[in-house]
Short mmCIF file of C-alpha atoms and ligand atoms in Angstrom, two decimals:
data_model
loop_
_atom_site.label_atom_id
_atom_site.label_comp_id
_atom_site.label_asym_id
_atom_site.label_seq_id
_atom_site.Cartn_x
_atom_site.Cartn_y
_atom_site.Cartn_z
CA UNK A 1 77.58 112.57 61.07
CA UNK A 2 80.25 115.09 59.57
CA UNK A 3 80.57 118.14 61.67
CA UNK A 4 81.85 120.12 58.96
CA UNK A 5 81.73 123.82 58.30
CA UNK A 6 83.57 123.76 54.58
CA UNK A 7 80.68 123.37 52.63
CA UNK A 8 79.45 126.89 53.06
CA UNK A 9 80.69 129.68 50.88
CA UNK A 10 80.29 133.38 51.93
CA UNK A 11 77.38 135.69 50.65
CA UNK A 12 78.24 139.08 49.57
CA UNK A 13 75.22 140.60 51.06
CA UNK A 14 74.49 138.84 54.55
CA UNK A 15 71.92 139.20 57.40
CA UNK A 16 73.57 137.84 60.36
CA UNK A 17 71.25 136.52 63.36
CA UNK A 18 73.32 137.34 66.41
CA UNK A 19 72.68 135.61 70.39
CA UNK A 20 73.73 136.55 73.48
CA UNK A 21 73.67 134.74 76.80
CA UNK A 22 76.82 135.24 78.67
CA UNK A 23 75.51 136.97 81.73
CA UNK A 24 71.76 137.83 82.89
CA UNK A 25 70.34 139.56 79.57
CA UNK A 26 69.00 136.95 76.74
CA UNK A 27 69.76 139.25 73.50
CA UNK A 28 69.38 138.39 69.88
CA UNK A 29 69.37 140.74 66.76
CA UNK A 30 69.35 140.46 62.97
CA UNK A 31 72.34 142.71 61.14
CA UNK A 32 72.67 142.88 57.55
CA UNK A 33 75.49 143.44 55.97
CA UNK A 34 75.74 144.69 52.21
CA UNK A 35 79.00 144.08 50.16
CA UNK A 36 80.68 147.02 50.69
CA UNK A 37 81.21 146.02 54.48
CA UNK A 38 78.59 148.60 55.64
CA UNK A 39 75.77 147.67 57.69
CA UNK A 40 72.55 147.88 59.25
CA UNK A 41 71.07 146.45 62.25
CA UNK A 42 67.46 145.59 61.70
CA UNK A 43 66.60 144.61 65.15
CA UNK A 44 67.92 144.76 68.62
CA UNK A 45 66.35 143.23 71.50
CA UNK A 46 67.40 142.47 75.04
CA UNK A 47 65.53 140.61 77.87
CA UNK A 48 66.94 142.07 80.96
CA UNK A 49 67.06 139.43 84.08
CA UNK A 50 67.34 142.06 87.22
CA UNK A 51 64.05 141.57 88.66
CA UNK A 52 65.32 137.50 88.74
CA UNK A 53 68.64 138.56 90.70
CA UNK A 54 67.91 141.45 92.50
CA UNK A 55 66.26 139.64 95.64
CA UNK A 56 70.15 138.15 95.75
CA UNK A 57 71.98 141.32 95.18
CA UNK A 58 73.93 139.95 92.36
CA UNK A 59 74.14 137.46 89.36
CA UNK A 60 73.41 134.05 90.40
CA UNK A 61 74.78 131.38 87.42
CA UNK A 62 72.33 129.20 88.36
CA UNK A 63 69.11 131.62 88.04
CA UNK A 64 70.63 133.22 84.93
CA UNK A 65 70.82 129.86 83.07
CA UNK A 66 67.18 129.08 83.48
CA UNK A 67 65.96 132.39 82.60
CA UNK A 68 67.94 132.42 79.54
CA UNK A 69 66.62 128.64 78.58
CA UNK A 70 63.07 130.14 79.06
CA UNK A 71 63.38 133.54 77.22
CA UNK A 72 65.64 132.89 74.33
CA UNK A 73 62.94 131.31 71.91
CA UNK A 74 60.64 134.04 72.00
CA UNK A 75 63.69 136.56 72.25
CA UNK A 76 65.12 135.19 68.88
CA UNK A 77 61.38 134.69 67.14
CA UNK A 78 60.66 139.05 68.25
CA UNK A 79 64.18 139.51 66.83
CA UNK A 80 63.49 138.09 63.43
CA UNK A 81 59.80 139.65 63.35
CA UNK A 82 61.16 143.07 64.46
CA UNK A 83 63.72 142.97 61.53
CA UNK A 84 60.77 142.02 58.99
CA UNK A 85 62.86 138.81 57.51
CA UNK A 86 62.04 135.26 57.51
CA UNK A 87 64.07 132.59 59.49
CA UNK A 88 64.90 131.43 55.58
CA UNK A 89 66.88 134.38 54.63
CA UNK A 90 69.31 134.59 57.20
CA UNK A 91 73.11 133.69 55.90
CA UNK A 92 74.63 132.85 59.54
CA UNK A 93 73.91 132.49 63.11
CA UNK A 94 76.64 134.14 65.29
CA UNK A 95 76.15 133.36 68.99
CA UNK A 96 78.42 134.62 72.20
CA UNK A 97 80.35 130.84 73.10
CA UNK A 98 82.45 132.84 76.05
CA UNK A 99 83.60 134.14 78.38
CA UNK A 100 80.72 134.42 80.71
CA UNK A 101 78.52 132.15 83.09
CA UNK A 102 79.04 128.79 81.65
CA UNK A 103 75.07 127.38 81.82
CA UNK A 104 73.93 130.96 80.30
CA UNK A 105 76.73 130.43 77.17
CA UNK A 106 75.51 126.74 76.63
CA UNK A 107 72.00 128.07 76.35
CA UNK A 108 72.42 130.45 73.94
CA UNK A 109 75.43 128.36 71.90
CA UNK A 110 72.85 125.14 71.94
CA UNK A 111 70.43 127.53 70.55
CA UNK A 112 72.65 128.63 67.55
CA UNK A 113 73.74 124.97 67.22
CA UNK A 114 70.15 124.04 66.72
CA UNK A 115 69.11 126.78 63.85
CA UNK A 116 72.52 126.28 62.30
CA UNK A 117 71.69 123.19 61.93
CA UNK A 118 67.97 122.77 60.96
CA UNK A 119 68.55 126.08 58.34
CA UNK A 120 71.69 124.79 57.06
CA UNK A 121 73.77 127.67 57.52
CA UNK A 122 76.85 128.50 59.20
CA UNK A 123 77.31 128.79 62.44
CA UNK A 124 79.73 131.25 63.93
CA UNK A 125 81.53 131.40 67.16
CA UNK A 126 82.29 133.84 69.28
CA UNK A 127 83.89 135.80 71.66
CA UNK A 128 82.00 138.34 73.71
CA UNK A 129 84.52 140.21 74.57
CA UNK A 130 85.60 140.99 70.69
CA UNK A 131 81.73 142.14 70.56
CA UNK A 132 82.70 144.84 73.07
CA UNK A 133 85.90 145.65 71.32
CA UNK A 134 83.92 146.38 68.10
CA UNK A 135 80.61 147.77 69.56
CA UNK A 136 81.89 151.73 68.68
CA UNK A 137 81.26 150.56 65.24
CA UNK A 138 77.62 150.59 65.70
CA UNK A 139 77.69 154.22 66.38
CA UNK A 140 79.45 154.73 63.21
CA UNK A 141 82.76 154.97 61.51
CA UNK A 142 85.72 153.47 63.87
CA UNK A 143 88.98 152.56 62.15
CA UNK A 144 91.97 150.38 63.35
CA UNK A 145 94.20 150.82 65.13
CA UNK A 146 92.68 152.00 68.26
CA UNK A 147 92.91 152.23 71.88
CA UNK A 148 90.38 150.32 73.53
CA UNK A 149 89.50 150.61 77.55
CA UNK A 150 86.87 147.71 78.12
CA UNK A 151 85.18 147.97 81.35
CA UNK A 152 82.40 145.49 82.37
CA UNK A 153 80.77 143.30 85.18
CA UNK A 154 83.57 141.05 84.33
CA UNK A 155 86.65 142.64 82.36
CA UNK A 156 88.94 145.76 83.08
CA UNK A 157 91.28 145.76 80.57
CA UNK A 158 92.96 148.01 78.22
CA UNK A 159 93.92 146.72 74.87
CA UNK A 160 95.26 147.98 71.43
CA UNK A 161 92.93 146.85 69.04
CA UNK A 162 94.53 146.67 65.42
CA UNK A 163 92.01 144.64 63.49
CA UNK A 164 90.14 141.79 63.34
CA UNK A 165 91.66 139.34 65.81
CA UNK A 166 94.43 140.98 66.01
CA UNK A 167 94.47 142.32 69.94
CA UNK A 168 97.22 143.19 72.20
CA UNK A 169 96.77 143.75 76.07
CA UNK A 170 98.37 146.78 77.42
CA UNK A 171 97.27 146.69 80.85
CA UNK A 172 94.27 144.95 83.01
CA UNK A 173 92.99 144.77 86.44
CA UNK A 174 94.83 142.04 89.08
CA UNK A 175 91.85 141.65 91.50
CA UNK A 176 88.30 142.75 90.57
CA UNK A 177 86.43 144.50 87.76
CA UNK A 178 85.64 148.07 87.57
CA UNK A 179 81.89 147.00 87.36
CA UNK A 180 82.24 144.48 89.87
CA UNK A 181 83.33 147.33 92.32
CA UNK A 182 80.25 149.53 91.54
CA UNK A 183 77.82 146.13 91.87
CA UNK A 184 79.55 145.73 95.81
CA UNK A 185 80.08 148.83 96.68
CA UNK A 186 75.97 149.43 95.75
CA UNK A 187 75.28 146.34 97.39
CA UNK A 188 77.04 147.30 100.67
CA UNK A 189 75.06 150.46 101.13
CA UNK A 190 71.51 148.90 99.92
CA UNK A 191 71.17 150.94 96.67
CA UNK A 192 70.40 147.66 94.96
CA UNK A 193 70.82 145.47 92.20
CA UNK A 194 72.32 146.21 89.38
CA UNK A 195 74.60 148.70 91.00
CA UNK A 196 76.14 150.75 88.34
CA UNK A 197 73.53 153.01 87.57
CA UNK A 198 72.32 153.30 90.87
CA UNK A 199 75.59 154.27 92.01
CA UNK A 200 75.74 156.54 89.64
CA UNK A 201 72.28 158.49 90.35
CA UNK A 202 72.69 158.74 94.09
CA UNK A 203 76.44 160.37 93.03
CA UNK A 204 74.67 162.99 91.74
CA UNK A 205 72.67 164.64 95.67
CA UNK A 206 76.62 164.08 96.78
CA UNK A 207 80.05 165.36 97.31
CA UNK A 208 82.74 164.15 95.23
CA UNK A 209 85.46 165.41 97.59
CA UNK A 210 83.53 164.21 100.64
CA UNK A 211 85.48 161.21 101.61
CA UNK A 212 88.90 160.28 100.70
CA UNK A 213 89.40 157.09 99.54
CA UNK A 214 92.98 155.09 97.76
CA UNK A 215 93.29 155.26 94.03
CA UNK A 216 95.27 151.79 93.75
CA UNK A 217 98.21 151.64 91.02
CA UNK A 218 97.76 155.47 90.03
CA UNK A 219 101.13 156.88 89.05
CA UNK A 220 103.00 153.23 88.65
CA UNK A 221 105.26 152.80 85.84
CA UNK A 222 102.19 149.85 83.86
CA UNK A 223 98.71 150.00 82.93
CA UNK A 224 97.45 147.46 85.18
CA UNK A 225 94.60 147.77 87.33
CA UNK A 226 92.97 147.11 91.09
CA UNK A 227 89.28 147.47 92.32
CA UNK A 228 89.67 145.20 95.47
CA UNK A 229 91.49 147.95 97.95
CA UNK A 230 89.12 150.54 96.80
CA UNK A 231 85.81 148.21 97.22
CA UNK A 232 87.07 147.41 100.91
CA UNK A 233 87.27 151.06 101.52
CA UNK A 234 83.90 152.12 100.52
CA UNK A 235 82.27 149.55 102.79
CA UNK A 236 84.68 150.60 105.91
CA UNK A 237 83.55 154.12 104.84
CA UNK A 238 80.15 153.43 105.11
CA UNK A 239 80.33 151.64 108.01
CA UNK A 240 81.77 154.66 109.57
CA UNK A 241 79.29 157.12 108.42
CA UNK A 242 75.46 157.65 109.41
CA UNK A 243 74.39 155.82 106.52
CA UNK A 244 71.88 158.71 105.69
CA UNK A 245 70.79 159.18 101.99
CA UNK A 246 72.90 162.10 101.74
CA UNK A 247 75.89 159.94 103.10
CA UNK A 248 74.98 157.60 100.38
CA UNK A 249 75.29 159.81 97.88
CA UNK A 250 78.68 161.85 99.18
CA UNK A 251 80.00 157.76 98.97
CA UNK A 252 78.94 157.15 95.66
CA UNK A 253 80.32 160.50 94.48
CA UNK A 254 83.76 160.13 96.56
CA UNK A 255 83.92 156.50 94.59
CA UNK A 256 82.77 157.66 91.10
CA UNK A 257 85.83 159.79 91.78
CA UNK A 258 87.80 157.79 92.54
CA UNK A 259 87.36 155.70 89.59
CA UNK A 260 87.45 158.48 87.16
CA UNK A 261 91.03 159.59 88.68
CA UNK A 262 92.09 155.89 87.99
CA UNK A 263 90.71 155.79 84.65
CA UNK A 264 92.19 158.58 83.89
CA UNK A 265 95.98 158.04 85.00
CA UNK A 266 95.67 154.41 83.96
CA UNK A 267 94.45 155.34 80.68
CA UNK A 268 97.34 157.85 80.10
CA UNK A 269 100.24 155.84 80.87
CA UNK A 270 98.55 152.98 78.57
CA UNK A 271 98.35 155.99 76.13
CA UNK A 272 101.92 156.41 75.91
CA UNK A 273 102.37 152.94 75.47
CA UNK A 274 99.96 153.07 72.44
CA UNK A 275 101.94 155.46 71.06
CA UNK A 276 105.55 154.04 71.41
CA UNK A 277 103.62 151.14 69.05
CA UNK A 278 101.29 152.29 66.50
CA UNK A 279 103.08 156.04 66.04
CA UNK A 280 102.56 160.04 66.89
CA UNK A 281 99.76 162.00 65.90
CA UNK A 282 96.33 161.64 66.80
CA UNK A 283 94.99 158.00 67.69
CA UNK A 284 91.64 156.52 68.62
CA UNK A 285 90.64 155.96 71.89
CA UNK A 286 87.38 153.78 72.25
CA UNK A 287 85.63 153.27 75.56
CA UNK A 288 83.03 150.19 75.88
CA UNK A 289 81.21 147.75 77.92
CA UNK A 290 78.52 148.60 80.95
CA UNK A 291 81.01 150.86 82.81
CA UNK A 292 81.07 152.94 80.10
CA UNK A 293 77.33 154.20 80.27
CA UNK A 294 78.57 155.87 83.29
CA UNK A 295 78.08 159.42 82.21
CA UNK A 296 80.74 160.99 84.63
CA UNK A 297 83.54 158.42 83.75
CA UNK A 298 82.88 159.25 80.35
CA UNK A 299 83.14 162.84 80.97
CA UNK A 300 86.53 162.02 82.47
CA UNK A 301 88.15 160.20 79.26
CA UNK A 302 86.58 163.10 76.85
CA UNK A 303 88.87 165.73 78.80
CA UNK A 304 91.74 163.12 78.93
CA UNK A 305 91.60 162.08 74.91
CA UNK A 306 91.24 166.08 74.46
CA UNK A 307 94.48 166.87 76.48
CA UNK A 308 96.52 164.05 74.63
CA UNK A 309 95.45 164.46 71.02
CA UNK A 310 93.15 161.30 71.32
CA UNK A 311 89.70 161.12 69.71
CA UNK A 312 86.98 159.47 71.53
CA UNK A 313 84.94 157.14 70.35
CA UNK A 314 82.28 155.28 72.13
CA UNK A 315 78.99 153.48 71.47
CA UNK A 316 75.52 154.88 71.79
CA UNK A 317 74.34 153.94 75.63
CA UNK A 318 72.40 151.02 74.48
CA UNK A 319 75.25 148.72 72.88
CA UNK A 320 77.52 149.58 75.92
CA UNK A 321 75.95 147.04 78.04
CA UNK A 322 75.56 143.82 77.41
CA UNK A 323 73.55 143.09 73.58
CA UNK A 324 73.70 140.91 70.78
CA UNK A 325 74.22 143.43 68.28
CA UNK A 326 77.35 143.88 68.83
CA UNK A 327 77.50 139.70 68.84
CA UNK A 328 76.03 140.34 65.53
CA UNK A 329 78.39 142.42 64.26
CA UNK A 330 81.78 140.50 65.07
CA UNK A 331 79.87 137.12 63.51
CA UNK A 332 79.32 139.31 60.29
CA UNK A 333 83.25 140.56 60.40
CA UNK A 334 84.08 136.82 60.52
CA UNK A 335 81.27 135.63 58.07
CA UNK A 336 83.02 137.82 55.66
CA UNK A 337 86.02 136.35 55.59
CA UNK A 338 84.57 132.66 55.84
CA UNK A 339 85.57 131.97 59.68
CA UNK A 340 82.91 129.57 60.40
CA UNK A 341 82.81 127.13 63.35
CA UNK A 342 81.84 123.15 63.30
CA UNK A 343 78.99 122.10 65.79
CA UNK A 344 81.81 120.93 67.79
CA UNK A 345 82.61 124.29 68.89
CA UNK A 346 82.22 124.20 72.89
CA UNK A 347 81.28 127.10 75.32
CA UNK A 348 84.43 128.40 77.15
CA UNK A 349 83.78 129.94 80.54
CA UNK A 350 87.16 131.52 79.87
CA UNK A 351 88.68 133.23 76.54
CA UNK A 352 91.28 135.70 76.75
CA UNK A 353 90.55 137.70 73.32
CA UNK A 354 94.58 138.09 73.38
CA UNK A 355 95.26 134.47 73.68
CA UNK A 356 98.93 135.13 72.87
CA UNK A 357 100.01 138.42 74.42
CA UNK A 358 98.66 137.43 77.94
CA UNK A 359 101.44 134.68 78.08
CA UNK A 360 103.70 137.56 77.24
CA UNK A 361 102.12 139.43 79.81
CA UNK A 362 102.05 137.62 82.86
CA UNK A 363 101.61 140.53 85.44
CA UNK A 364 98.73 141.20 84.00
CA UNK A 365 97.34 137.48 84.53
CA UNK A 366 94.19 136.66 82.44
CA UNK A 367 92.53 140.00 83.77
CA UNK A 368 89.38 137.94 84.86
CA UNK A 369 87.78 138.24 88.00
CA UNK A 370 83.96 138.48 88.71
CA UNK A 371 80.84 137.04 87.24
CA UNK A 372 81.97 136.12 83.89
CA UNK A 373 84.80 134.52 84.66
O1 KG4 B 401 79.00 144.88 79.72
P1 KG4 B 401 78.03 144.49 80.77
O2 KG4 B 401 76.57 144.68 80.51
O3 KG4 B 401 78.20 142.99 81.18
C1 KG4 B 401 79.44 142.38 81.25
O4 KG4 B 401 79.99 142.01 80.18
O5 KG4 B 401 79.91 142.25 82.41
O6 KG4 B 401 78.45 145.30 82.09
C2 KG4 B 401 77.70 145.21 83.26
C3 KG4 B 401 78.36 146.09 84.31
C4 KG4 B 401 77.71 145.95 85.70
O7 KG4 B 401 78.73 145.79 86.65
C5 KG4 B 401 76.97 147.26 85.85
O8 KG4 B 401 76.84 147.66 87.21
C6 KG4 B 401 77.87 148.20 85.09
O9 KG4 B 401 78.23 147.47 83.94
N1 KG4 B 401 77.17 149.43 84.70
C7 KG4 B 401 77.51 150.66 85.14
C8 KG4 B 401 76.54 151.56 84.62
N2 KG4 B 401 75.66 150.85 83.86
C9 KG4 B 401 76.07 149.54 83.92
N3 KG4 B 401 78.51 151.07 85.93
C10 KG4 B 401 78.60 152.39 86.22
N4 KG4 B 401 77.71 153.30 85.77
C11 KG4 B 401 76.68 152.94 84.96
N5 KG4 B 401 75.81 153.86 84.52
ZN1 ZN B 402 79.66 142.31 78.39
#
């Protein structure tokens, strides 16, 4: 058979079914998009796996695959009904094919391979990391260029965003990812699984100033970052304390510090960088993925973008963490301008979203450690 994508041509209005599978929540969601490039998503849903991985205090690949084989069907059928269409009517299916837990990606990617295939409609490819870097969107009006700080389970990176495809790394973390350190540093003091939000609560009963811990790269002349010292600290900090609730939460405050003073001085010297490239004046500054529900850390890069003439622009709480909306959303950008992929198209575990500038950017490596590597 010909795996060929050429025989489609593009809709002016679209409704785009988007999947996502790269990590422990199954997500699908219908967009549609009207000629003018505006849009409207008709149905979000996400089937979150945390009771599966909690007993293990993490993501296991292994548990996340199955769950997603299991849940997608009936994730993509509420998805459709939710959005009131018919499986006929849809133009393209857009599904996450990296980076991320390879057996979770396959799932969802053999999923859009099949109703690509039995509708007859393109199939689109792609990257959930560009899904992130185009999730402010959803909230509303977002214009390139922009400054984008993506922070998830599995990315740290900071990256000037000045269109479609077109994405330049400034800076990103050599060890660990921000989220990563929350997940650990939860894990080490029993606040359980996931550990972001959890963190985050028990922050609030505690002292921010209570215990002093490193802020790794702050005031160095990049834009890199590094979770692992900090991590290490917190659990040689809690090992050292009484491990009492309210030591818990003067820990979790001291960290959620900790990271916001990174952030912050991370964030400016990338800002500068920003500048030297795209011009003076005021700029964009986007913060997404699951570290950016974090309520204090955004708090932090409000009074940052406000002190350096930088607007921020983030999306609503619900398409910071992992959805398929925002999958949605970059398959409609692409459908647009006819980027479809062949059946061919293979999951990639890895997939820098700037291919290019991380060979330019060594030092900065592939900025990819943690569960979605
Ligand atoms: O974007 P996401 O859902 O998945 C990845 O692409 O990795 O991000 C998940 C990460 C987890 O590490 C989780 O602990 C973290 O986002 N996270 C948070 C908060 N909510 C989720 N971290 C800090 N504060 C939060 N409120
Ligand atoms: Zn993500």
């Amino acid at each position: 058979m010909a795996i060929t994508a050429l025989k489609y041509t593009v809709q002016e209005k679209a409704l785009i079914l988007g999947i996502e599978s790269s990590c422990d929540e199954t997500a699908a969601s219908v967009l549609a998009r009207e000629a003018d490039g505006s849009f409207e998503v008709l149905s979000s849903i996400i089937a979150s796996q945390d009771e599966e991985h909690a007993p293990f205090g993490g993501v296991v690949p292994e548990i996340a695959a199955r769950a997603h084989m299991q849940k997608l069907d009936l994730i993509i059928e509420r998805a459709i009904s939710q959005a009131d269409v018919d499986y006929a009517e849809l133009s393209a299916i857009a599904a996450t094919s990296g980076p991320g837990l390879i057996g979770g990606v396959i799932a969802g990617l053999m999923g859009a391979k099949g109703l690509s295939m039995s509708l007859d409609i393109p199939l689109i490819a792609v990257n959930h990391l560009e899904g992130h870097a185009l999730s402010p969107k959803l909230a509303g009006e977002c214009a390139f260029p922009y400054l984008l700080l993506l922070i998830s389970g599995g990315h740290t990176q900071l990256l000037s965003v000045k269109g479609l495809g077109d994405y330049e790394r400034i800076g990103s973390t050599v060890d660990d990812a921000a989220g990563e350190a929350f997940d650990k540093s939860a894990k080490v003091m029993g606040l359980g699984f996931p550990g972001g939000p959890r963190v985050e609560r028990s922050a609030q009963a505690g002292n921010p100033q209570a215990i002093k811990l490193p802020r790794p790269f702050k005031g160095k002349d990049h834009a890199n970052f590094s979770f692992a010292g900090l991590k290490t600290a917190v659990a040689r900090a809690y090992e050292a304390s009484d491990k009492s609730d309210q030591a818990k939460a003067d820990l979790c405050a001291s960290f959620q510090e900790a990271v916001c003073d990174v952030f912050k001085d991370r964030t400016q010297r990338a800002m500068k960088i920003f500048r030297a490239d795209v011009g003076e004046g005021s700029q964009r500054f986007v913060v997404a993925g699951g570290v950016a529900a974090n309520k204090k850390i955004r708090g932090a890069l409000n009074q940052l973008c406000e002190d350096n003439n930088f607007t921020l622009l983030a999306p609503p709480l619900k398409y910071c963490t992992d959805n398929a909306a925002m999958i949605a959303l970059a398959g409609a950008e692409h459908y647009a301008r006819g980027n479809f992929d062949t059946l061919d198209v293979k999951a990639r575990p890895r997939w820098p979203l700037d291919g290019n500038s991380a060979k330019h950017n060594p030092a900065s490596g592939f900025g990819k450690k943690g569960p979605k590597s």
